[in-house]
Coordinates of C-alpha atoms and ligand atoms in Angstrom, one line a residue:
M17 CA 0.0 0.0 0.0
I18 CA 2.8 2.4 1.0
R19 CA 4.4 1.6 -2.3
L20 CA 1.3 2.6 -4.2
L21 CA 0.8 5.8 -2.2
L22 CA 4.4 6.8 -2.4
P23 CA 4.2 9.0 -5.5
L24 CA 1.2 10.9 -4.0
L25 CA 3.0 11.3 -0.6
L26 CA 6.0 12.7 -2.3
V27 CA 3.9 15.2 -4.3
C28 CA 2.1 16.3 -1.2
A29 CA 5.3 16.8 0.8
F30 CA 6.8 19.0 -1.9
P31 CA 6.1 22.8 -1.4
L32 CA 3.8 24.6 -3.8
H33 CA 5.8 26.7 -6.2
A34 CA 9.0 27.2 -4.2
A35 CA 10.0 30.9 -3.8
E36 CA 13.5 30.1 -5.2
P37 CA 13.4 28.0 -8.3
L38 CA 15.2 24.7 -7.6
P39 CA 17.8 23.4 -9.9
V40 CA 16.5 20.7 -12.2
D41 CA 18.5 17.8 -10.6
E42 CA 17.0 18.8 -7.2
L43 CA 13.5 18.8 -8.7
Y44 CA 14.2 15.3 -10.1
R45 CA 15.6 14.1 -6.8
H46 CA 12.5 15.3 -4.9
L47 CA 9.8 14.4 -7.2
C48 CA 10.9 11.6 -9.6
A49 CA 13.8 9.6 -8.3
Q50 CA 11.8 7.5 -5.9
C51 CA 9.8 5.9 -8.7
H52 CA 12.0 6.4 -11.7
H53 CA 15.4 5.6 -9.9
P54 CA 18.0 8.1 -8.8
E55 CA 20.0 7.5 -12.1
R56 CA 16.8 7.5 -14.2
L57 CA 17.1 3.8 -14.8
G58 CA 13.5 3.1 -13.9
G59 CA 11.8 1.4 -10.9
M60 CA 8.1 1.4 -10.3
G61 CA 8.0 3.9 -13.1
P62 CA 9.7 3.5 -16.5
A63 CA 13.3 4.5 -17.2
L64 CA 13.7 8.2 -18.1
L65 CA 16.5 8.1 -20.6
P66 CA 16.5 9.3 -24.2
E67 CA 16.8 5.7 -25.4
N68 CA 13.6 4.7 -23.6
L69 CA 11.7 7.9 -24.5
E70 CA 12.2 7.6 -28.2
R71 CA 8.5 7.0 -28.8
L72 CA 7.3 9.9 -26.6
S73 CA 7.5 13.5 -28.0
K74 CA 8.8 16.2 -25.6
K75 CA 5.4 17.8 -25.8
S76 CA 3.7 14.6 -24.7
A77 CA 6.3 14.2 -21.9
A78 CA 5.4 17.7 -20.7
E79 CA 1.7 16.8 -20.7
V80 CA 2.4 13.7 -18.6
I81 CA 4.3 15.7 -16.0
T82 CA 1.6 18.3 -15.9
K83 CA -1.5 16.1 -15.8
G84 CA -0.2 12.7 -14.8
R85 CA -0.8 9.4 -16.6
I86 CA -4.2 7.7 -16.4
A87 CA -4.3 4.2 -14.9
T88 CA -0.8 4.5 -13.5
Q89 CA 0.8 5.8 -10.3
M90 CA 2.2 8.9 -12.2
P91 CA 0.6 12.0 -10.6
G92 CA 0.2 15.4 -12.3
F93 CA 2.4 18.2 -11.1
E94 CA 0.6 21.3 -12.5
E95 CA -0.1 22.6 -9.0
K96 CA 3.5 22.1 -7.8
L97 CA 5.6 23.2 -10.7
T98 CA 5.7 26.2 -13.1
P99 CA 5.6 25.5 -16.9
E100 CA 9.3 26.4 -16.9
E101 CA 10.1 23.9 -14.3
I102 CA 8.2 21.2 -16.1
Q103 CA 10.1 22.1 -19.3
S104 CA 13.4 21.9 -17.5
L105 CA 12.5 18.4 -16.2
V106 CA 11.5 17.4 -19.8
N107 CA 14.9 18.6 -21.1
F108 CA 16.6 16.8 -18.2
V109 CA 15.1 13.4 -18.9
Y110 CA 15.9 13.6 -22.6
T111 CA 19.6 14.3 -21.8
P112 CA 21.9 11.2 -22.2
L113 CA 23.6 10.0 -19.0
P114 CA 27.4 10.9 -18.9
A115 CA 28.3 7.2 -18.9
S116 CA 26.4 4.1 -20.2
P117 CA 24.5 2.6 -17.2
S118 CA 25.5 -0.8 -16.0
W119 CA 22.9 -3.6 -15.6
D120 CA 24.9 -6.6 -14.5
E121 CA 24.0 -10.2 -13.9
A122 CA 23.4 -9.7 -10.1
T123 CA 21.0 -6.8 -10.9
I124 CA 19.2 -8.9 -13.5
R125 CA 18.8 -11.8 -11.0
E126 CA 17.6 -9.5 -8.2
S127 CA 14.9 -8.1 -10.4
R128 CA 13.1 -11.4 -11.0
I129 CA 9.6 -11.6 -9.6
I130 CA 7.7 -14.9 -9.4
H131 CA 4.0 -14.1 -9.4
H132 CA 2.8 -17.7 -9.6
G133 CA 5.1 -20.7 -9.4
N134 CA 4.7 -23.4 -12.1
D135 CA 3.6 -25.9 -9.4
T136 CA 0.5 -23.6 -8.7
L137 CA -0.7 -23.5 -12.3
P138 CA -3.7 -25.5 -13.4
S139 CA -3.3 -28.4 -15.8
K140 CA -6.3 -27.3 -18.0
P141 CA -7.5 -23.9 -19.1
V142 CA -9.8 -22.0 -16.7
H143 CA -11.8 -20.8 -19.7
E144 CA -13.7 -22.3 -22.6
S145 CA -11.7 -20.7 -25.4
D146 CA -9.6 -22.5 -27.9
I147 CA -6.0 -21.6 -26.9
M148 CA -4.9 -21.8 -30.6
N149 CA -7.3 -19.1 -31.7
L150 CA -6.5 -16.7 -28.9
F151 CA -5.0 -13.3 -29.7
M152 CA -3.1 -11.1 -27.3
V153 CA -3.7 -7.5 -28.2
V154 CA -1.3 -4.8 -26.9
E155 CA -3.1 -1.6 -25.8
L156 CA -0.4 1.1 -25.8
G157 CA -2.9 3.7 -24.7
D158 CA -3.0 2.6 -21.1
H159 CA -0.3 -0.1 -21.2
H160 CA -2.6 -3.1 -21.0
V161 CA -2.9 -6.4 -22.9
T162 CA -6.3 -7.9 -23.9
V163 CA -6.7 -11.6 -24.4
L164 CA -9.3 -12.0 -27.2
D165 CA -11.1 -15.2 -28.3
G166 CA -10.7 -15.4 -32.0
D167 CA -13.8 -17.7 -32.5
R168 CA -16.3 -15.5 -30.6
L169 CA -14.4 -12.3 -31.4
E170 CA -14.8 -11.2 -27.7
P171 CA -12.2 -10.3 -25.1
I172 CA -11.9 -12.8 -22.3
H173 CA -9.4 -11.0 -20.1
R174 CA -7.4 -7.8 -19.8
F175 CA -4.4 -7.1 -17.6
P176 CA -1.8 -4.3 -17.0
S177 CA 1.4 -4.7 -18.8
R178 CA 4.8 -3.1 -18.2
Y179 CA 5.3 0.3 -19.7
A180 CA 5.5 0.4 -23.5
L181 CA 5.6 -3.1 -24.8
H182 CA 7.3 -3.3 -28.1
G183 CA 7.8 -6.1 -30.7
G184 CA 5.6 -9.1 -31.2
I185 CA 4.5 -11.1 -28.3
K186 CA 6.0 -14.6 -28.6
Y187 CA 4.5 -18.0 -27.5
S188 CA 5.9 -21.2 -26.2
P189 CA 5.8 -23.9 -29.0
D190 CA 2.6 -25.5 -27.4
G191 CA 1.0 -22.0 -27.3
R192 CA 0.4 -22.0 -23.6
F193 CA 2.8 -19.3 -22.4
A194 CA 3.3 -15.8 -23.8
Y195 CA 6.5 -13.8 -23.5
M196 CA 6.5 -10.1 -23.9
A197 CA 9.2 -7.4 -23.6
S198 CA 8.9 -3.7 -22.6
R199 CA 11.2 -1.0 -24.1
D200 CA 12.7 -0.6 -20.6
G201 CA 13.9 -4.1 -20.2
W202 CA 11.1 -6.1 -18.5
V203 CA 10.4 -9.6 -19.9
S204 CA 7.1 -11.1 -18.7
R205 CA 5.7 -14.6 -18.9
F206 CA 2.0 -15.0 -19.0
D207 CA 0.0 -18.3 -18.7
L208 CA -2.9 -18.6 -21.2
F209 CA -4.4 -21.5 -19.2
S210 CA -4.9 -19.6 -15.9
L211 CA -4.8 -16.1 -17.5
Q212 CA -2.2 -14.8 -15.0
M213 CA 1.4 -13.5 -15.1
T214 CA 3.8 -16.2 -13.8
A215 CA 7.1 -14.4 -13.7
E216 CA 8.9 -11.2 -14.7
I217 CA 12.6 -10.1 -14.9
R218 CA 14.3 -6.9 -15.9
V219 CA 17.1 -7.9 -18.3
G220 CA 18.4 -4.5 -19.2
V221 CA 17.7 -0.8 -19.3
N222 CA 16.5 -0.7 -23.0
T223 CA 15.4 -3.8 -24.8
R224 CA 14.7 -4.3 -28.5
N225 CA 12.7 -7.6 -28.5
V226 CA 12.6 -11.2 -27.4
A227 CA 12.6 -14.6 -29.1
V228 CA 11.6 -18.1 -27.8
S229 CA 13.6 -21.1 -28.8
G230 CA 11.9 -23.7 -31.0
D231 CA 12.2 -26.3 -28.3
G232 CA 10.5 -23.9 -25.8
R233 CA 13.5 -24.1 -23.4
F234 CA 15.0 -20.6 -23.7
V235 CA 14.0 -17.0 -24.2
M236 CA 16.6 -14.6 -25.7
A237 CA 16.3 -10.8 -25.2
A238 CA 18.2 -8.4 -27.3
N239 CA 19.3 -5.3 -25.4
T240 CA 20.4 -2.0 -26.7
L241 CA 21.4 -0.7 -23.2
P242 CA 23.6 -2.4 -22.2
R243 CA 24.5 -3.8 -25.6
N244 CA 24.1 -7.5 -25.0
L245 CA 22.0 -10.6 -25.4
V246 CA 20.4 -12.2 -22.3
I247 CA 19.4 -15.8 -22.3
L248 CA 16.6 -16.9 -19.8
D249 CA 15.2 -20.2 -18.8
A250 CA 11.7 -20.1 -20.5
T251 CA 10.1 -22.1 -17.6
D252 CA 10.8 -19.5 -14.9
L253 CA 12.7 -16.6 -16.5
S254 CA 15.8 -17.3 -14.4
L255 CA 19.0 -16.0 -15.9
V256 CA 21.1 -18.5 -17.9
K257 CA 23.7 -16.4 -19.7
V258 CA 24.6 -12.9 -20.8
I259 CA 26.5 -12.5 -24.1
P260 CA 28.0 -9.0 -24.6
V261 CA 27.7 -7.8 -28.2
V262 CA 31.4 -7.2 -29.1
D263 CA 33.5 -7.9 -32.1
G264 CA 36.8 -8.8 -30.4
K265 CA 38.4 -5.6 -31.7
G266 CA 36.8 -3.2 -29.3
G267 CA 33.7 -2.7 -31.4
T268 CA 30.3 -3.0 -29.9
S269 CA 26.8 -2.9 -31.4
R270 CA 23.1 -2.5 -30.6
P271 CA 21.4 -5.6 -31.8
S272 CA 18.8 -4.9 -34.5
A273 CA 16.6 -7.7 -33.2
V274 CA 16.8 -11.4 -32.3
Y275 CA 14.6 -14.1 -33.8
A276 CA 14.4 -17.9 -33.3
A277 CA 15.1 -20.0 -36.3
P278 CA 13.4 -23.3 -35.2
P279 CA 14.4 -25.4 -38.2
R280 CA 18.0 -24.4 -37.5
H281 CA 17.7 -24.9 -33.7
S282 CA 19.3 -21.5 -33.3
F283 CA 18.7 -17.8 -32.5
I284 CA 19.7 -15.3 -35.2
V285 CA 20.7 -11.7 -34.3
A286 CA 21.6 -8.9 -36.8
M287 CA 23.6 -5.9 -35.7
K288 CA 22.9 -2.2 -36.2
D289 CA 26.5 -1.0 -35.6
L290 CA 28.6 -3.9 -36.8
P291 CA 28.5 -5.6 -40.3
E292 CA 27.8 -9.0 -38.7
V293 CA 25.0 -11.5 -38.2
W294 CA 25.3 -13.9 -35.3
E295 CA 23.8 -17.4 -35.1
I296 CA 23.6 -18.9 -31.6
P297 CA 22.5 -22.5 -31.4
Y298 CA 20.3 -23.5 -28.5
S299 CA 20.6 -27.2 -29.1
D300 CA 23.1 -29.8 -30.2
K301 CA 20.9 -30.5 -33.2
A302 CA 22.0 -27.2 -34.8
R303 CA 25.6 -27.9 -35.9
P304 CA 25.1 -30.2 -38.9
I305 CA 23.1 -27.4 -40.7
Y306 CA 26.2 -25.2 -40.9
T307 CA 28.1 -27.6 -43.0
A308 CA 25.3 -28.5 -45.3
T309 CA 26.4 -28.3 -49.0
V310 CA 24.7 -25.4 -50.7
H311 CA 25.2 -24.6 -54.4
D312 CA 23.6 -21.3 -54.9
F313 CA 26.1 -18.9 -53.6
Q314 CA 28.7 -16.7 -55.2
P315 CA 31.8 -15.5 -53.5
S316 CA 31.6 -12.2 -51.5
S317 CA 33.8 -10.4 -49.1
G318 CA 31.9 -12.0 -46.2
E319 CA 33.5 -14.8 -44.3
A320 CA 31.9 -17.2 -41.7
L321 CA 34.1 -17.5 -38.7
P322 CA 34.4 -20.8 -36.8
V323 CA 31.8 -21.5 -34.2
A324 CA 33.0 -20.5 -30.8
K325 CA 33.1 -23.1 -28.1
G326 CA 31.0 -23.3 -24.9
P327 CA 27.2 -23.2 -24.1
F328 CA 25.4 -20.9 -26.6
P329 CA 28.5 -20.6 -29.0
V330 CA 28.4 -17.6 -31.2
R331 CA 28.8 -18.1 -34.9
R332 CA 29.7 -14.7 -36.5
I333 CA 28.9 -14.2 -40.1
L334 CA 30.7 -11.2 -41.5
L335 CA 29.0 -8.9 -44.0
D336 CA 29.7 -5.8 -46.0
A337 CA 27.0 -3.6 -44.3
N338 CA 25.2 -3.3 -41.0
L339 CA 21.5 -4.5 -40.9
D340 CA 18.8 -2.5 -39.2
D341 CA 15.9 -4.7 -40.4
F342 CA 15.5 -8.3 -41.6
L343 CA 13.4 -11.4 -42.1
F344 CA 13.9 -15.0 -43.2
D345 CA 12.7 -17.2 -46.0
Q346 CA 10.3 -19.9 -44.7
E347 CA 13.0 -22.5 -44.6
Y348 CA 15.4 -20.2 -42.7
H349 CA 18.2 -20.9 -45.2
H350 CA 18.3 -17.2 -46.1
L351 CA 18.2 -13.9 -44.2
I352 CA 17.0 -10.9 -46.2
G353 CA 18.2 -7.7 -44.6
A354 CA 18.8 -4.0 -45.2
S355 CA 20.2 -0.9 -43.5
R356 CA 17.6 1.7 -43.0
N357 CA 19.6 4.2 -45.0
G358 CA 21.4 1.8 -47.3
P359 CA 21.2 1.7 -51.1
S360 CA 19.9 -1.9 -51.3
G361 CA 19.1 -5.0 -49.4
Q362 CA 21.3 -8.1 -49.0
V363 CA 20.6 -11.8 -49.0
V364 CA 22.7 -13.9 -46.6
N365 CA 22.8 -17.6 -47.1
L366 CA 22.9 -18.8 -43.4
N367 CA 24.1 -22.2 -44.3
V368 CA 27.4 -21.1 -46.0
G369 CA 27.6 -17.9 -44.0
R370 CA 27.9 -15.4 -46.8
K371 CA 26.1 -12.7 -48.7
I372 CA 24.8 -14.3 -51.9
A373 CA 22.9 -11.5 -53.5
E374 CA 21.8 -7.9 -53.4
I375 CA 18.2 -6.9 -53.9
D376 CA 16.7 -3.7 -55.1
I377 CA 14.6 -2.6 -52.1
A378 CA 16.0 0.9 -51.5
G379 CA 14.0 3.5 -49.5
M380 CA 13.8 2.1 -45.9
P381 CA 12.0 -1.2 -46.4
H382 CA 10.4 -2.4 -43.1
L383 CA 11.5 -6.0 -43.5
A384 CA 10.5 -7.0 -40.0
S385 CA 7.0 -6.7 -41.4
G386 CA 7.7 -8.5 -44.7
I387 CA 5.6 -11.5 -45.6
I388 CA 5.9 -14.3 -48.1
W389 CA 3.4 -16.1 -50.4
P390 CA 3.4 -18.5 -53.3
Y391 CA 3.2 -16.7 -56.7
K392 CA 3.1 -18.4 -60.1
E393 CA 6.1 -20.9 -60.1
T394 CA 7.9 -19.2 -57.3
Q395 CA 7.6 -17.5 -53.9
V396 CA 7.6 -13.8 -53.3
M397 CA 8.5 -11.6 -50.4
A398 CA 6.6 -8.3 -50.0
T399 CA 7.7 -5.4 -47.7
P400 CA 6.2 -2.1 -46.8
N401 CA 8.4 0.9 -46.8
L402 CA 8.9 3.4 -43.9
K403 CA 9.9 6.3 -46.2
E404 CA 8.1 5.8 -49.5
G405 CA 4.6 5.0 -50.5
E406 CA 5.5 1.6 -52.0
V407 CA 5.2 -2.1 -51.4
T408 CA 8.1 -3.9 -52.9
V409 CA 7.7 -7.4 -54.2
V410 CA 10.8 -9.6 -54.6
D411 CA 11.1 -13.0 -56.2
L412 CA 12.7 -15.4 -53.7
K413 CA 14.3 -17.5 -56.5
T414 CA 16.0 -14.9 -58.5
W415 CA 16.1 -12.2 -55.8
K416 CA 14.8 -9.7 -58.4
T417 CA 12.2 -7.0 -57.6
I418 CA 9.2 -8.0 -59.7
Q419 CA 6.7 -5.3 -58.7
R420 CA 6.6 -2.0 -57.0
I421 CA 3.0 -1.3 -55.8
P422 CA 2.4 2.4 -55.2
T423 CA 0.5 3.1 -52.0
L424 CA -1.0 6.3 -50.5
G425 CA 2.0 6.8 -48.2
P426 CA 4.7 5.0 -46.1
G427 CA 3.5 1.8 -44.5
F428 CA 4.5 0.0 -41.3
F429 CA 2.9 -3.4 -41.2
M430 CA 1.8 -6.0 -43.8
R431 CA -0.1 -9.2 -43.2
S432 CA -1.8 -12.1 -45.0
H433 CA -2.8 -15.7 -44.3
E434 CA -2.4 -19.0 -46.2
N435 CA -6.2 -19.1 -46.6
S436 CA -6.6 -15.6 -47.9
P437 CA -6.1 -14.3 -51.5
Y438 CA -5.3 -10.9 -50.1
A439 CA -2.4 -9.1 -48.3
W440 CA -3.2 -6.0 -46.2
V441 CA -0.8 -3.1 -45.8
D442 CA -1.3 0.1 -43.8
V443 CA -0.4 3.7 -44.6
F444 CA 1.0 4.5 -41.2
S445 CA 2.0 8.1 -41.7
G446 CA 1.1 11.2 -43.7
P447 CA -2.3 12.5 -44.8
N448 CA -3.6 9.0 -45.6
K449 CA -2.8 7.4 -42.3
D450 CA -6.4 6.3 -42.0
A451 CA -6.1 4.1 -45.2
V452 CA -5.3 0.4 -45.3
H453 CA -4.8 -1.2 -48.7
V454 CA -5.9 -4.7 -49.7
I455 CA -3.6 -6.3 -52.3
D456 CA -4.6 -9.2 -54.5
K457 CA -1.7 -11.7 -54.0
Q458 CA -1.8 -12.9 -57.6
S459 CA -2.5 -9.8 -59.7
L460 CA -0.2 -7.7 -57.3
E461 CA -2.8 -4.9 -57.5
I462 CA -4.7 -3.0 -54.8
V463 CA -8.3 -4.2 -55.0
K464 CA -9.7 -2.2 -52.1
T465 CA -8.7 0.6 -49.7
V466 CA -10.6 0.7 -46.4
R467 CA -10.8 3.8 -44.1
P468 CA -12.5 2.5 -41.0
A469 CA -12.1 5.7 -39.0
P470 CA -11.5 8.7 -41.3
G471 CA -8.7 10.9 -40.1
K472 CA -7.4 8.3 -37.5
T473 CA -4.4 6.1 -37.9
S474 CA -5.5 2.6 -38.9
A475 CA -2.7 -0.1 -38.8
H476 CA -1.6 -3.6 -38.1
V477 CA -3.8 -6.4 -39.3
E478 CA -3.7 -10.0 -38.0
F479 CA -5.9 -12.9 -39.1
T480 CA -7.8 -15.5 -37.1
K481 CA -6.4 -19.0 -37.0
D482 CA -8.4 -20.1 -40.1
G483 CA -7.9 -16.8 -42.0
R484 CA -11.6 -16.1 -41.9
Y485 CA -11.4 -12.7 -40.2
A486 CA -8.8 -9.9 -40.4
L487 CA -8.5 -7.7 -37.3
L488 CA -7.3 -4.1 -37.7
S489 CA -6.3 -1.5 -35.1
I490 CA -7.7 2.0 -34.9
W491 CA -4.5 3.3 -33.3
E492 CA -6.1 6.0 -31.1
M493 CA -6.6 6.4 -27.3
E494 CA -10.3 5.9 -27.8
G495 CA -9.6 3.3 -30.5
A496 CA -10.9 -0.1 -31.5
L497 CA -10.2 -3.4 -33.2
V498 CA -12.2 -3.5 -36.4
V499 CA -13.0 -7.0 -37.5
Y500 CA -13.3 -7.6 -41.3
D501 CA -14.6 -10.7 -43.1
A502 CA -11.4 -11.6 -44.9
K503 CA -13.3 -12.8 -48.0
T504 CA -15.9 -10.1 -48.5
L505 CA -13.7 -7.4 -47.0
E506 CA -16.8 -6.1 -45.2
E507 CA -16.7 -4.9 -41.6
V508 CA -18.2 -7.4 -39.1
K509 CA -17.8 -5.7 -35.7
R510 CA -15.8 -3.2 -33.6
I511 CA -14.3 -3.9 -30.2
P512 CA -13.3 -0.7 -28.3
M513 CA -9.7 -0.5 -27.0
K514 CA -7.2 2.0 -25.8
K515 CA -4.8 2.6 -28.7
P516 CA -4.4 -1.0 -29.7
S517 CA -1.1 -1.7 -31.5
G518 CA 0.0 -5.2 -32.4
K519 CA -2.1 -8.3 -32.0
Y520 CA -0.8 -11.9 -32.1
N521 CA -2.7 -15.0 -32.9
V522 CA -1.3 -18.1 -31.1
S523 CA -1.8 -20.6 -34.0
N524 CA -0.4 -18.3 -36.7
K525 CA 2.6 -17.4 -34.6
I526 CA 3.6 -20.9 -33.4
N527 CA 3.0 -22.4 -36.9
R528 CA 5.1 -19.7 -38.4
S529 CA 2.4 -18.7 -41.0
A530 CA 4.1 -17.2 -44.0
G531 CA 1.6 -14.3 -43.8
T532 CA 2.7 -13.1 -40.3
S533 CA 5.7 -12.0 -38.3
H534 CA 7.7 -14.8 -36.6
Ligands
DHE260 FE1 8.7 -1.6 -34.0 C1 8.1 -4.9 -34.2 C2 11.9 -2.1 -34.8 C3 9.2 1.8 -34.1 C4 5.4 -1.1 -33.2 N1 9.8 -3.2 -34.4 C5 9.4 -4.5 -34.4 C6 10.5 -5.4 -34.6 C7 11.6 -4.6 -34.8 C8 11.1 -3.2 -34.7 C9 13.0 -5.0 -35.1 C10 10.4 -6.9 -34.6 C11 10.7 -7.4 -33.2 C12 9.8 -8.5 -32.8 O1 8.6 -8.6 -33.2 O2 10.2 -9.4 -32.1 N2 10.2 -0.4 -34.4 C13 11.5 -0.8 -34.8 C14 12.3 0.3 -35.1 O3 13.5 0.3 -35.4 C15 11.5 1.5 -35.0 C16 11.3 2.2 -36.4 C17 12.2 2.6 -34.1 C18 12.2 2.3 -32.7 O4 11.9 3.2 -31.9 O5 12.5 1.2 -32.3 C19 10.2 1.0 -34.5 N3 7.5 0.1 -33.7 C20 7.9 1.3 -33.7 C21 6.8 2.3 -33.4 O6 6.9 3.5 -33.4 C22 5.6 1.5 -33.3 C23 4.7 1.8 -34.4 C24 4.9 1.8 -31.9 C25 5.6 1.3 -30.7 O7 5.1 0.4 -30.1 O8 6.7 1.8 -30.4 C26 6.2 0.1 -33.4 N4 7.1 -2.8 -33.8 C27 5.8 -2.4 -33.4 C28 4.9 -3.5 -33.3 C29 5.7 -4.6 -33.6 C30 7.0 -4.1 -33.9 C31 3.4 -3.5 -33.0 C32 5.3 -6.1 -33.7 C33 4.8 -6.3 -35.2 C34 4.4 -7.7 -35.4 O9 3.3 -7.9 -35.9 O10 5.1 -8.7 -35.1

């Protein structure tokens, strides 16, 4: 109780508009440090560092300090602070720390919270819903997650999440447990049988995303602060290993993201600041794949280094360029990546450990959102573009760009399903942010553009398990999920939500549907 009341007690104890303006670090120490940590590394409240606040404008930060944040312990300070003091606090929290903060193994271990031990969990679901057709929907507006039944298209549960979840929610291979990461380093494990959080751990100060191994034994988190990879035991989130991201020559890097590559029995990590891709096997079954004979590569300057020894050995694949964004072909033989500002994309054959082709996808493709489908005699990959109004379609046999589909503006997310003839892509920014295009996967043409809430951002589609319905977010505080019949493209219903962002269907995720993110 005291913990919950603390922010209010601190505000009450602070004098109304002090006669002498206090220096900003004093203001911070009196009003913020208790919840946000004396070094701004986060505590009950989120970390207040530029890296963690990237998604919050300074104007919105000033509003939060002034009015508080609904449904959290953050009080408003408008009666205590002048607008100038509020602005000085905003500037303070957007100033980088003089030295990179440390978040060592002991700190990680100490942060772990067991909410419900595995021995207390039920052996059957406490609800009637089909686990395989559940969605977890992230509601960024008030930092909650809704569990939605994809058959009845109704929410069955809603719970508070850590501040600012980012990246897809990942599931254990049987679909029972969900793993989610917040931008400020919390990894949480949620049980879809009992609908409760089982464990949480803070793995770093700023985290990019998490991946779950194909055998369900490990979770890997990619951290940008500190720059490392953290391996957790998936059953209780206990710490297994920390791997610093270093190149042996004094270079370090932020990981772009980590993904599991289940057919390879490994995790794959690309780097933002080093021209390298790392493959980290989580099982002894992984090794033979590296030596498989592959005939489709040409020599490049890249060179695969020998696999290091020890648990979770790191195999470093050297490239010509850093990769900000990437995805895999369905077999996980190839990684398709690009630098956000690079002139083209590159294809890395993971078996031989080399770049084998360049592809013409200039203009900031958002490859993490790329999807794949069969097309004529081949397979194609299609990606939205963060800078240009274009969906780029690439043949996965020849690595040639076969179509550029003009859209009404830059797009963020793209989705389809094996049972749907259509791919959906949003127009995330610009004057047409309310538009979502529906593309025919064979003619490669836009066949319909929906605008479910004129003037409001509409983005991120995901399908039900059978591909019958497509669920789309109205990305607004008083937003909604809009459910479309995926065949007729007509609206079926709306479910009110607080700024819903990503939604993740258990079956599509664990079966690695070619139409969704993995
Ligand atoms: Fe994301 C996924 C990177 C900004 C919402 N985003 C991802 C992934 C990466 C990534 C690498 C895949 C990780 C995974 O799913 O495990 N995102 C980046 C960026 O580099 C970028 C442009 C800048 C940044 O600040 O990190 C960025 N992302 C955003 C946003 O501004 C969005 C719209 C709102 C937010 O939450 O911050 C946003 N990103 C998302 C969502 C996913 C995501 C909803 C999961 C998509 C999915 O369907 O899997």
